[in-house]
mmCIF file of C-alpha atoms and ligand atoms in Angstrom:
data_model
loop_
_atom_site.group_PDB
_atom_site.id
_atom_site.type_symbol
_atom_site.label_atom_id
_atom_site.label_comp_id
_atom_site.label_asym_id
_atom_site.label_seq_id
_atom_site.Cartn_x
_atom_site.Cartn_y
_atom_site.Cartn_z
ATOM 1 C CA UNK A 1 -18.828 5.925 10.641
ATOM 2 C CA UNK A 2 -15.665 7.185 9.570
ATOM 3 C CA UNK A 3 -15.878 4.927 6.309
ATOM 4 C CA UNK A 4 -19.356 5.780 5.636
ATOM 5 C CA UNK A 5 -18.807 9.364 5.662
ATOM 6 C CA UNK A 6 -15.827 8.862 2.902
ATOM 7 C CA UNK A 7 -18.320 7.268 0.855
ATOM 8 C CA UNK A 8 -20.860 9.681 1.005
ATOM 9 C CA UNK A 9 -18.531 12.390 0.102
ATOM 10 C CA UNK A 10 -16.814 10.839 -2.295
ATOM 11 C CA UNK A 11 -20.082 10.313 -4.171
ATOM 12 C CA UNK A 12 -21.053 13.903 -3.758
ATOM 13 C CA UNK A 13 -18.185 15.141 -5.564
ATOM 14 C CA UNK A 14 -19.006 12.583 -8.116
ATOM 15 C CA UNK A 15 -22.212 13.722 -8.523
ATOM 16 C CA UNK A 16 -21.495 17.435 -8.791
ATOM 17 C CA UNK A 17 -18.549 16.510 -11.819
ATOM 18 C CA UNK A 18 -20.719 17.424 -14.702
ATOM 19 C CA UNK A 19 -21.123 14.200 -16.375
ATOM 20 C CA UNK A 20 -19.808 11.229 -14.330
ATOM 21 C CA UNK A 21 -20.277 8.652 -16.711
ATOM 22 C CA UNK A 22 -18.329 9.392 -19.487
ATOM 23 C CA UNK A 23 -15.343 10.732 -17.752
ATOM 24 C CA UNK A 24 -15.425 7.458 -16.300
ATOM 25 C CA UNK A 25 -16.005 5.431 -18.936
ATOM 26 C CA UNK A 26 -14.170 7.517 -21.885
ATOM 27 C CA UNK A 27 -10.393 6.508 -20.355
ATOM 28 C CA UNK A 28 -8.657 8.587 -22.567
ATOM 29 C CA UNK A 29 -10.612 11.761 -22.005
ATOM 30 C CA UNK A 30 -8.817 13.572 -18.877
ATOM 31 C CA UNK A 31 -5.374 12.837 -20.511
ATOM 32 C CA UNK A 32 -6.336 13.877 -24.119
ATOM 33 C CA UNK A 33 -3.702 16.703 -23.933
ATOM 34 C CA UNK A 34 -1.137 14.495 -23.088
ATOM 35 C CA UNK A 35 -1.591 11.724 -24.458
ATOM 36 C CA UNK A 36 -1.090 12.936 -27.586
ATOM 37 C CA UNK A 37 2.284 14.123 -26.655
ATOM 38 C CA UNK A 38 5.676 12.292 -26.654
ATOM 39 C CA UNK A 39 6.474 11.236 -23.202
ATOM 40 C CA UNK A 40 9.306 13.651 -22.983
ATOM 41 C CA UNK A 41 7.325 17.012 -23.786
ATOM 42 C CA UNK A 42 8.552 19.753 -22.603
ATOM 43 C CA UNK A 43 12.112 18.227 -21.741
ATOM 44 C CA UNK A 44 14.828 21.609 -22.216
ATOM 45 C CA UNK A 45 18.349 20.130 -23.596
ATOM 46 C CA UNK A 46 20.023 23.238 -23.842
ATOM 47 C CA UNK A 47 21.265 25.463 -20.624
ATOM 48 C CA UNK A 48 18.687 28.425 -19.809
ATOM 49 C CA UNK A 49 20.712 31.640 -20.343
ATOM 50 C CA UNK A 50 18.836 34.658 -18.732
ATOM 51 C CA UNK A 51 17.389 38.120 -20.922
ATOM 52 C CA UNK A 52 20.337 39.884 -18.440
ATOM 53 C CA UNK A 53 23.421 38.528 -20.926
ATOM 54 C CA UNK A 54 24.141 40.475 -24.036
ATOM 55 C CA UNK A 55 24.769 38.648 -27.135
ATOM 56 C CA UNK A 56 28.624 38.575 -26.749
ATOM 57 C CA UNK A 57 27.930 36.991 -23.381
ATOM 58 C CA UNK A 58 25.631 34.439 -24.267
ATOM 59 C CA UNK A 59 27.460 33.589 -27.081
ATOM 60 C CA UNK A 60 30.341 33.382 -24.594
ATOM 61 C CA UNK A 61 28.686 30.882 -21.940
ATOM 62 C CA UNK A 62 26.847 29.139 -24.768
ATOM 63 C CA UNK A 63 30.542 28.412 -25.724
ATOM 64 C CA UNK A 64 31.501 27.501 -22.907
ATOM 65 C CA UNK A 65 28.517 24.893 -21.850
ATOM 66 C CA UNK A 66 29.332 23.390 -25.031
ATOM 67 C CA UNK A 67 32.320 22.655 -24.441
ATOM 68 C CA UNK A 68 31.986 21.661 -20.938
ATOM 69 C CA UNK A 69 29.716 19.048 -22.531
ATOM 70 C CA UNK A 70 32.419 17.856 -24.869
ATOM 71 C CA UNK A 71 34.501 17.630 -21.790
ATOM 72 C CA UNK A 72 31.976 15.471 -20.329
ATOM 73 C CA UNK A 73 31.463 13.667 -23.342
ATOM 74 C CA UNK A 74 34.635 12.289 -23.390
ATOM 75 C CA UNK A 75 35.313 11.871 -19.691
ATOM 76 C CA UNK A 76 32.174 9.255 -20.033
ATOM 77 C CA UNK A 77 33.379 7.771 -23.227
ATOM 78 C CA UNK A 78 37.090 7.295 -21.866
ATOM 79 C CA UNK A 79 35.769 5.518 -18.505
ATOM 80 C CA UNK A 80 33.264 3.225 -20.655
ATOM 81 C CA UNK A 81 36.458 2.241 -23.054
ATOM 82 C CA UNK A 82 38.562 1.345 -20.386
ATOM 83 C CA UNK A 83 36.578 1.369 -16.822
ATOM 84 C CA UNK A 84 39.577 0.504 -14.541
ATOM 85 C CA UNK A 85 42.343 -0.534 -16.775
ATOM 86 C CA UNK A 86 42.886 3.127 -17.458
ATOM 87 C CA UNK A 87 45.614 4.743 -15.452
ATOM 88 C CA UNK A 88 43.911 7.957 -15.464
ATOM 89 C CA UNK A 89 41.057 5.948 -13.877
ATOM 90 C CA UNK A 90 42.827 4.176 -11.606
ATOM 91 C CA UNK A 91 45.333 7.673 -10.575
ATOM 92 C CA UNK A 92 41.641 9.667 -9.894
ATOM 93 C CA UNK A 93 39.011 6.637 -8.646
ATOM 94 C CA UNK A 94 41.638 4.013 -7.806
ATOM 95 C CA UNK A 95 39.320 0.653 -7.085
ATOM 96 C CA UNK A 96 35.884 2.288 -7.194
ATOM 97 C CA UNK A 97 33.393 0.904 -9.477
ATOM 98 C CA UNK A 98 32.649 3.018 -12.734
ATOM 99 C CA UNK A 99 28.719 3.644 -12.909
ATOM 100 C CA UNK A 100 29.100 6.397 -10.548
ATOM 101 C CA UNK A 101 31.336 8.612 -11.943
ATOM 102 C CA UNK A 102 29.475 7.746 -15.773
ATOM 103 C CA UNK A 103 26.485 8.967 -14.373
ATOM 104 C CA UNK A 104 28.510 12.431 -13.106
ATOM 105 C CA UNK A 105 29.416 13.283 -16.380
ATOM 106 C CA UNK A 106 26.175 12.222 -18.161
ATOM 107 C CA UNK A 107 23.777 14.249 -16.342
ATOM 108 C CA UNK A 108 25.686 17.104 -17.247
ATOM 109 C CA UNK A 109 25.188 15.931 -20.827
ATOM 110 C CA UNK A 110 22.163 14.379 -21.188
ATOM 111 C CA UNK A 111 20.218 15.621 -17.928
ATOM 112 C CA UNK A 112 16.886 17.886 -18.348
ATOM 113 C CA UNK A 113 18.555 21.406 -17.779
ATOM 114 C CA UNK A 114 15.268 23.346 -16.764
ATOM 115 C CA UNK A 115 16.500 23.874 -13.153
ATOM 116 C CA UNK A 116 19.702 25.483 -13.734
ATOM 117 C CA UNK A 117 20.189 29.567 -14.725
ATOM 118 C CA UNK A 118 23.390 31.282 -16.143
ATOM 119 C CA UNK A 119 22.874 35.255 -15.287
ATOM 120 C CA UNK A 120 25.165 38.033 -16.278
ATOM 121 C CA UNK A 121 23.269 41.107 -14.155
ATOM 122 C CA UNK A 122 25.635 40.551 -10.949
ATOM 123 C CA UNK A 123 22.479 40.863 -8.932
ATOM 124 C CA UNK A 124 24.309 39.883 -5.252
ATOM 125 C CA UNK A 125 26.757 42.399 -6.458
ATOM 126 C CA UNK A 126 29.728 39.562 -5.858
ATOM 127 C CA UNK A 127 30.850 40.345 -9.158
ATOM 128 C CA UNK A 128 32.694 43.759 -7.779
ATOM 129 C CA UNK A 129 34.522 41.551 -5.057
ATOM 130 C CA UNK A 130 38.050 41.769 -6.794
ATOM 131 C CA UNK A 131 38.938 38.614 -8.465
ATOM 132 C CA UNK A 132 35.173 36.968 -8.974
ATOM 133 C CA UNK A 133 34.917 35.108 -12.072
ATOM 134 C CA UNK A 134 31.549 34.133 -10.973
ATOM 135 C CA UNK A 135 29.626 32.603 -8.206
ATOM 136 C CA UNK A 136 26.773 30.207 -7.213
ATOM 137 C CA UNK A 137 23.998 32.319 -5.662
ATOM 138 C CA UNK A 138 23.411 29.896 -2.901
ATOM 139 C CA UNK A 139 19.979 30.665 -0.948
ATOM 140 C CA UNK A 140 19.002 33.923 -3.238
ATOM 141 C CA UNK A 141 18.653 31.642 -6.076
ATOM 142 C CA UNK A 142 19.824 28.246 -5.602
ATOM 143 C CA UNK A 143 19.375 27.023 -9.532
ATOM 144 C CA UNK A 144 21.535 30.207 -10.434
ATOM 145 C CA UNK A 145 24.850 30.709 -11.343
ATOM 146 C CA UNK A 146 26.126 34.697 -11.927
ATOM 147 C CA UNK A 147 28.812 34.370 -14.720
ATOM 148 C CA UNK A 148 31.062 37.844 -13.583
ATOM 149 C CA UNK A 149 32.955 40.249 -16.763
ATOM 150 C CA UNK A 150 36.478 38.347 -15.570
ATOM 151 C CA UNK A 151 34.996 35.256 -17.084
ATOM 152 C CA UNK A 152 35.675 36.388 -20.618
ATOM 153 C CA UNK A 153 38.974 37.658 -19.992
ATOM 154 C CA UNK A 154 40.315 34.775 -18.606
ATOM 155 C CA UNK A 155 38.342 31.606 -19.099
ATOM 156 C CA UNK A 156 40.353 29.491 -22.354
ATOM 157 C CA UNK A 157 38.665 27.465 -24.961
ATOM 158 C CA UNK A 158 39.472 23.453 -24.745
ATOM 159 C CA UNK A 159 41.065 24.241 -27.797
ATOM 160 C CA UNK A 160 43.887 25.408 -26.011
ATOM 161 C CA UNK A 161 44.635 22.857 -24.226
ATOM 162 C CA UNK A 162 47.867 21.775 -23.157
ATOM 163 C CA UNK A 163 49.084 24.900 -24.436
ATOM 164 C CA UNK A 164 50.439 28.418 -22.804
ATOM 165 C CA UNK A 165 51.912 26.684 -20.067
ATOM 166 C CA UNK A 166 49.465 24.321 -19.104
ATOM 167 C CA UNK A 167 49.570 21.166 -17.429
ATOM 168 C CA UNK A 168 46.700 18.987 -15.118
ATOM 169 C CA UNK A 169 48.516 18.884 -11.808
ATOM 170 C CA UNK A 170 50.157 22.646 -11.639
ATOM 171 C CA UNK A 171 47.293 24.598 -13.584
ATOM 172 C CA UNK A 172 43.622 25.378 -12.221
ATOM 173 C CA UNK A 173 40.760 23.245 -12.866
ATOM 174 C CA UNK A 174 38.871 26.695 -14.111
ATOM 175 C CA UNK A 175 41.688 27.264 -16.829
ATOM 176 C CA UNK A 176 39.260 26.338 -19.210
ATOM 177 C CA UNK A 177 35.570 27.179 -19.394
ATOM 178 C CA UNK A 178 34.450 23.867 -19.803
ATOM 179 C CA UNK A 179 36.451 22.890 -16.281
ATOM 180 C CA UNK A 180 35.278 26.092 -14.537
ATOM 181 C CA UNK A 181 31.701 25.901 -15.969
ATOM 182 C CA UNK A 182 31.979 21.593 -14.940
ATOM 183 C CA UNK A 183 32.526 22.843 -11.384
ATOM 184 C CA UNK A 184 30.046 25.487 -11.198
ATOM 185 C CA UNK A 185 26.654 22.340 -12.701
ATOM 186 C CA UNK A 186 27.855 20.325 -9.784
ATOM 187 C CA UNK A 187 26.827 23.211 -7.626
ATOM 188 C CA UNK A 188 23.303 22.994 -8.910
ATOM 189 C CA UNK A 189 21.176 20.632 -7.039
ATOM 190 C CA UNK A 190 19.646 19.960 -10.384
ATOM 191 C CA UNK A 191 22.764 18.470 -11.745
ATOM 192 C CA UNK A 192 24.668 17.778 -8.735
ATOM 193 C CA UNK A 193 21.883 16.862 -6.556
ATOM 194 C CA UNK A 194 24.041 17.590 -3.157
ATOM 195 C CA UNK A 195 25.628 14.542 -3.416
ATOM 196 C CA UNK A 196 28.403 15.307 -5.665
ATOM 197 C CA UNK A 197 30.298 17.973 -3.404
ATOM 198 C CA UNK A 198 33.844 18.992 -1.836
ATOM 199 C CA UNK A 199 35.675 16.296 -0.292
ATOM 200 C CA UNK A 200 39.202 17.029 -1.601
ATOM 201 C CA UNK A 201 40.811 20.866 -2.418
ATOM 202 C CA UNK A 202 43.256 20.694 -5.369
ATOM 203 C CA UNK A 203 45.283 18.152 -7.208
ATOM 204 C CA UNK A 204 47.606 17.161 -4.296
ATOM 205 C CA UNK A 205 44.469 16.358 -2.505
ATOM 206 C CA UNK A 206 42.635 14.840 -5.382
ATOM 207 C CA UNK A 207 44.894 12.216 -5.761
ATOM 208 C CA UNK A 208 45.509 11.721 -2.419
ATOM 209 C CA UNK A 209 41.799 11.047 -1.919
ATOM 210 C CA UNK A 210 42.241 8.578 -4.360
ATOM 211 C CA UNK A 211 44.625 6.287 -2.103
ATOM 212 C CA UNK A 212 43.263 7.155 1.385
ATOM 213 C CA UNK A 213 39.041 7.616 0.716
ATOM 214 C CA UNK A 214 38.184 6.252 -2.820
ATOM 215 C CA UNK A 215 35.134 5.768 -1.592
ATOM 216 C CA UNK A 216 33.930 9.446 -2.316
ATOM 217 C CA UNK A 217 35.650 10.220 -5.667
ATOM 218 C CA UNK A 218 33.307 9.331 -7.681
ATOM 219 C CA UNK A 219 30.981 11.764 -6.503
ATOM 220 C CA UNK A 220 34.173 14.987 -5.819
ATOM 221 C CA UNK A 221 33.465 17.765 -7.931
ATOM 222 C CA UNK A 222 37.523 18.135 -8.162
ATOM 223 C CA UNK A 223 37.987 14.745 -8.737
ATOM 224 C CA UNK A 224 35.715 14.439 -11.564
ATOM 225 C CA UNK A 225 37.017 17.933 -13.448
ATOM 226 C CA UNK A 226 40.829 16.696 -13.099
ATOM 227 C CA UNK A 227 40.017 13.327 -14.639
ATOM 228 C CA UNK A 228 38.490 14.913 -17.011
ATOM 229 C CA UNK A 229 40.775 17.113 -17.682
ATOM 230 C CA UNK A 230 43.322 14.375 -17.620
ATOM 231 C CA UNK A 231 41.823 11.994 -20.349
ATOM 232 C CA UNK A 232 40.893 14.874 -22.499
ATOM 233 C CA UNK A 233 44.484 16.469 -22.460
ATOM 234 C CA UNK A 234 46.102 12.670 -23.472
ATOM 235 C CA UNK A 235 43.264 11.123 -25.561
ATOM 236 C CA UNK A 236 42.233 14.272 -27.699
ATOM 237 C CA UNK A 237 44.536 17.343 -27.371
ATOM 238 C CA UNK A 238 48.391 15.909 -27.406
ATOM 239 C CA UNK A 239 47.007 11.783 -28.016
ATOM 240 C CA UNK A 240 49.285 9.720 -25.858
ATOM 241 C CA UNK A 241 51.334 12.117 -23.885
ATOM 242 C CA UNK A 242 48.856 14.560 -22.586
ATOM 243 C CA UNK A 243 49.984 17.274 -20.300
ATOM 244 C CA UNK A 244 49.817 15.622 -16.695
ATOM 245 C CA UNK A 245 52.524 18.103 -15.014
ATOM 246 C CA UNK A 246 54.951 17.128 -12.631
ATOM 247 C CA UNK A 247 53.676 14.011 -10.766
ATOM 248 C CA UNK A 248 54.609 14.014 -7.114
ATOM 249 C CA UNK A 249 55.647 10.388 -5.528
ATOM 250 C CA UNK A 250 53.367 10.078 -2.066
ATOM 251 C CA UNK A 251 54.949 8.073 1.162
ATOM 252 C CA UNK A 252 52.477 5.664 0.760
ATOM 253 C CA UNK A 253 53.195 4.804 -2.647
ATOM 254 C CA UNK A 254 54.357 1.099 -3.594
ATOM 255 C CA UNK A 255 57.983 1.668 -3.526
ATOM 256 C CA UNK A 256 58.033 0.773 -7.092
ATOM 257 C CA UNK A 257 57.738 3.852 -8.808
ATOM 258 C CA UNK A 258 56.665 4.791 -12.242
ATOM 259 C CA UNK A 259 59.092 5.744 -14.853
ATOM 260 C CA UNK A 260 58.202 9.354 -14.080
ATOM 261 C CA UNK A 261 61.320 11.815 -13.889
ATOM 262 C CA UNK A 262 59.982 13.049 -10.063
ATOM 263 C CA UNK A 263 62.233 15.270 -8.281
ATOM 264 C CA UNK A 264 63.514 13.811 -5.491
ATOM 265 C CA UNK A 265 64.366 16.363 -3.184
ATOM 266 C CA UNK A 266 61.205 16.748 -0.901
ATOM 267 C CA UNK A 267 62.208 20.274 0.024
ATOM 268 C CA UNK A 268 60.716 21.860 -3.420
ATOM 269 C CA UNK A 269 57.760 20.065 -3.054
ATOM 270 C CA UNK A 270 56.758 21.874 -0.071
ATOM 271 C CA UNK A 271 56.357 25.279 -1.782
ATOM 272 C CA UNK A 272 55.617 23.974 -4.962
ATOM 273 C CA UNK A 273 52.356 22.075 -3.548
ATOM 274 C CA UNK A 274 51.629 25.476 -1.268
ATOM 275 C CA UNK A 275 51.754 27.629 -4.323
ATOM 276 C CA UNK A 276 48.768 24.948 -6.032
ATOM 277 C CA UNK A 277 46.277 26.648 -3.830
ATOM 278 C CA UNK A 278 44.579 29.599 -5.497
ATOM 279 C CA UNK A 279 45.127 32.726 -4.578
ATOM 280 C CA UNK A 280 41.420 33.172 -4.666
ATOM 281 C CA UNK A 281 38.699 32.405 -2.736
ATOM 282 C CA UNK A 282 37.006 29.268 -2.601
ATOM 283 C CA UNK A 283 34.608 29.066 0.278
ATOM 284 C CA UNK A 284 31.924 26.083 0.075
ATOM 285 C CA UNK A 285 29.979 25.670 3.053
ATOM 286 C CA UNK A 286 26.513 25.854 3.679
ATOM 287 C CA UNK A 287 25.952 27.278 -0.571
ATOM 288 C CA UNK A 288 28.578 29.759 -0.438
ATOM 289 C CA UNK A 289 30.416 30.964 -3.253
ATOM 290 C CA UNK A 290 33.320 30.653 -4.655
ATOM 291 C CA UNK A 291 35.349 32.815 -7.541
ATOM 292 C CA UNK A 292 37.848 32.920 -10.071
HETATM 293 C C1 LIG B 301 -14.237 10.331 -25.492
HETATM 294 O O1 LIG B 301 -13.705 11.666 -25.380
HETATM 295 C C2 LIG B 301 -13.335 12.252 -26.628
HETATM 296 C C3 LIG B 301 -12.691 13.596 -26.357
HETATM 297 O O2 LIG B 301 -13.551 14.408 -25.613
HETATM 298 C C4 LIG B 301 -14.587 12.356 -27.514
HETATM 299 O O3 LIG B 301 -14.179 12.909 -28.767
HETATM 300 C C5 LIG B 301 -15.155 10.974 -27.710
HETATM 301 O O4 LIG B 301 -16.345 11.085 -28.457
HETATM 302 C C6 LIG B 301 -15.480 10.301 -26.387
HETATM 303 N N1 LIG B 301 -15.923 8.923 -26.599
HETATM 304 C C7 LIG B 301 -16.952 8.440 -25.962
HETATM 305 C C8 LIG B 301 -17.264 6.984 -26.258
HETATM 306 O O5 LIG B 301 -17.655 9.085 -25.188
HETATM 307 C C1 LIG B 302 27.976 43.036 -23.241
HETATM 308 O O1 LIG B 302 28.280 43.468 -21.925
HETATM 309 C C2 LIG B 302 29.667 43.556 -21.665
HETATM 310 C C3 LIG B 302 29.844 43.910 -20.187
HETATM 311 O O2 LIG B 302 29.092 44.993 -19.831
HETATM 312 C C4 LIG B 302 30.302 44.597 -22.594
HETATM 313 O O3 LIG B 302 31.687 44.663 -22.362
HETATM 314 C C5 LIG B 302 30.024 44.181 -24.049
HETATM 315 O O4 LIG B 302 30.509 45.172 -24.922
HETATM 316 C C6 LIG B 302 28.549 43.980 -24.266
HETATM 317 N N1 LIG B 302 28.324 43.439 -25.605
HETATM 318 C C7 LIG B 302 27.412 43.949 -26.425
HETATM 319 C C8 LIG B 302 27.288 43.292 -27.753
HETATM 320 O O5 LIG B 302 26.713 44.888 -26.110
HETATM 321 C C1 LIG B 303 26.055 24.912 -28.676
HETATM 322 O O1 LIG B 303 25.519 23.636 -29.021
HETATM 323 C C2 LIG B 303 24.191 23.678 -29.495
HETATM 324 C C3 LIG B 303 23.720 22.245 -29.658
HETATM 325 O O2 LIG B 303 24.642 21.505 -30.369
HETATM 326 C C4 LIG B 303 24.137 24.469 -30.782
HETATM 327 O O3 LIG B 303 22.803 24.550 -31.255
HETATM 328 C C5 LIG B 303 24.671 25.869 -30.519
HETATM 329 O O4 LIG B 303 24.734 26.608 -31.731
HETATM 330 C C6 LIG B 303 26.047 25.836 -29.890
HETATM 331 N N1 LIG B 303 26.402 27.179 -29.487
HETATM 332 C C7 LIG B 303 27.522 27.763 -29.831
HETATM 333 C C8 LIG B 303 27.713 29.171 -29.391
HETATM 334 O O5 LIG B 303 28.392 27.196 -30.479
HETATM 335 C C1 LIG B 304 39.067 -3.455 -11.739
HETATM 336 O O1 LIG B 304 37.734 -3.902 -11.643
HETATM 337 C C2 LIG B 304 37.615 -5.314 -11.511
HETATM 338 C C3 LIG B 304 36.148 -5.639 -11.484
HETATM 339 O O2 LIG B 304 35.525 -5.104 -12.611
HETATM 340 C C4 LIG B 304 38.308 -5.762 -10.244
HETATM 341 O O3 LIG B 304 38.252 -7.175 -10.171
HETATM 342 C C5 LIG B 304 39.749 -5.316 -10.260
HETATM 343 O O4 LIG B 304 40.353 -5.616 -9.023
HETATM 344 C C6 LIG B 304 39.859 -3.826 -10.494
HETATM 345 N N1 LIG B 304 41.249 -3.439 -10.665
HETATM 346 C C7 LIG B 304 41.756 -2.350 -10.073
HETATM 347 C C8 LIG B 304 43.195 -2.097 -10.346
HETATM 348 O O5 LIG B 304 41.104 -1.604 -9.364
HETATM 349 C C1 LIG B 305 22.333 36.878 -0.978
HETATM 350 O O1 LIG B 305 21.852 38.196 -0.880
HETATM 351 C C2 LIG B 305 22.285 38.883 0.274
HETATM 352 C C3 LIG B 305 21.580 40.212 0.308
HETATM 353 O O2 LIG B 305 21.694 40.868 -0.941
HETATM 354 C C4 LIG B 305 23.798 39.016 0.242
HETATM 355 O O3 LIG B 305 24.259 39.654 1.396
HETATM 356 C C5 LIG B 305 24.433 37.640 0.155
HETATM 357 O O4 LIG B 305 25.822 37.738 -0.005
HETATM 358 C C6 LIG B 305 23.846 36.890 -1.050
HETATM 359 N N1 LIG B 305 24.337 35.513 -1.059
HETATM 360 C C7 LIG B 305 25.039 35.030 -2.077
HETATM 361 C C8 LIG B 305 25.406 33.602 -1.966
HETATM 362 O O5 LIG B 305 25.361 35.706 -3.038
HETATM 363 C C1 LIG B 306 36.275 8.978 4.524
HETATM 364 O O1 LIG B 306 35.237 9.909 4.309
HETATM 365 C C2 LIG B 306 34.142 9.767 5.182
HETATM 366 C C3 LIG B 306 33.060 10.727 4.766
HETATM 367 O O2 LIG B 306 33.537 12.036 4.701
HETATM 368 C C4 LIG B 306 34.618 10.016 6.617
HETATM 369 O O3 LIG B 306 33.542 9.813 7.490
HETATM 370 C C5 LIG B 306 35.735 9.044 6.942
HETATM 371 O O4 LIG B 306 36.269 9.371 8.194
HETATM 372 C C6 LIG B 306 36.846 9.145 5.906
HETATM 373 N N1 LIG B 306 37.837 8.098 6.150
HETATM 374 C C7 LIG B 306 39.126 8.344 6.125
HETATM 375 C C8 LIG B 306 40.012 7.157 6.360
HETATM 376 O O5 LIG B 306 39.595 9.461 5.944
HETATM 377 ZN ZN1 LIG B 307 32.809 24.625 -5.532
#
């Protein structure tokens, strides 16, 4: 009965389509339209920039997503050289395998960007919280990212880096634009697809996360800026040297250690690891922001 009545309806709307026959026998009449397009019509390649930034600011973020590209660029190129003989690989993903981490930094590059919005118009009104670079809008817009007036006052061009003081381990990830902007995609579901997230807080605990939970590096927003950060500053900016900062021996290290000149006395690295954590906020749960 059931099955009989599915029939019968099913040819009634058959017979009320205007002419049946041909739509069934012409195949390539309902997809016309796009079948005369590429298969990729449509696809967006650059980062949406809302009407609410002025020139100077789109220019600004435009800037700045570039380069955070070229950051990613590299990162990607630099694992698929050397996958896990590199000891910036191994320091940041220790055993893991590599495809994960590629992928991180090529959907940033090479991902449709339709579902992901820069804004300048502070419309949460975050931006007049002191020290907000920017912020993720979290449920009132959760493709959105509010780019705040500190931005351009701070945020450095990869040009500089290694320069004015700074070096991977004692600096901030959101030095540079393409590091600050890095952190801020992985925040959009579109790019970071809630998987890549916060399971580590700063370079002490980046690397640490390397030796006790490798498992989720690959997919740590702060583990994937540092490294690359890391291969960027010794591949491109200063080739061979880099700028890794002081590197702190761990208790669980092999006692073997590297050449490194560490400090031995584990009193100053007490402070010195305290003073790492910003100053500013940096609040992550449930799609809240964070600034600088
Ligand atoms: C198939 O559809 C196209 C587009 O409407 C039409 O130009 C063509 O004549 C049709 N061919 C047949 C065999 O009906
Ligand atoms: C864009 O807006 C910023 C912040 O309000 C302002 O400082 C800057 O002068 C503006 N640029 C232009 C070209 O209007
Ligand atoms: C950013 O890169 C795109 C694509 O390469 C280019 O068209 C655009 O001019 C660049 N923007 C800036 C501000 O350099
Ligand atoms: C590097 O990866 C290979 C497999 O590709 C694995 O056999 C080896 O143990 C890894 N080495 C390190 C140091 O993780
Ligand atoms: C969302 O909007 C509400 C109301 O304006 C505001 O209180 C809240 O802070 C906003 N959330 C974010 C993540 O900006
Ligand atoms: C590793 O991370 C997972 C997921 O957060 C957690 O469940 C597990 O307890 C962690 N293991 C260690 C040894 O910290
Ligand atoms: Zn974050």
């Amino acid at each position: 009965m059931r099955l009989f009545n599915l029939v019968l309806s099913s040819a009634a709307i058959a017979a009320a389509l205007p002419t049946p026959e041909t739509s069934e026998g012409n195949q390539s009449q309902p997809f016309t339209p796009n079948g005369l397009a590429p298969w990729n019509a449509g696809a967006v390649t650059q980062f949406p920039i809302h009407s609410s930034c002025n020139a100077t600011q789109r220019r600004q973020i435009e800037l700045g997503l570039n380069e955070t590209i070229t950051l990613a660029q590299h990162a990607k190129d630099h694992i698929l050289r050397w996958r896990n003989e590199s000891a910036i690989y191994q320091k940041y993903f220790s055993d893991r395998p590599s495809m994960e981490a590629i992928g991180a930094f090529d959907i940033v590059i090479n991902g449709d960007k339709k579902d992901v919005l820069f804004r300048c118009d502070n419309p949460d009104g975050n931006c007049n919280n002191e020290g907000w670079a920017g912020h993720w809008r979290g449920e009132n817009g959760t493709d959105e990212t509010v780019i705040c007036d500190l931005s351009y006052e701070t945020r450095r061009s990869l040009s500089t880096m290694c320069g004015l003081g700074y070096t991977v381990s004692e600096s901030e990830t959101n030095t540079f634009w393409a590091g600050d902007l890095l952190h801020r995609l992985y925040h959009v579901s579109a790019i970071g697809q809630n998987w890549i997230d916060h399971f580590a807080d700063g370079y002490e605990e980046v690397v640490d996360l390397a030796k006790t939970n490798a498992t989720l590096t690959t997919r740590d927003s702060e583990t994937l800026q540092y490294f690359a950060l890391e291969a960027y500053a010794f591949d491109i900016a200063v080739p061979g040297v880099g700028c890794p900062g002081v590197q702190h021996e761990h208790e669980h290290d092999e006692p073997e250690a590297t050449s490194q000149p560490t400090p031995t006395a584990t009193a100053t690295d007490a402070p010195s690891t305290t003073a790492e954590v910003p100053a500013n906020c940096h609040t992550h749960d449930g799609g809240v922001l964070h600034c600088t």
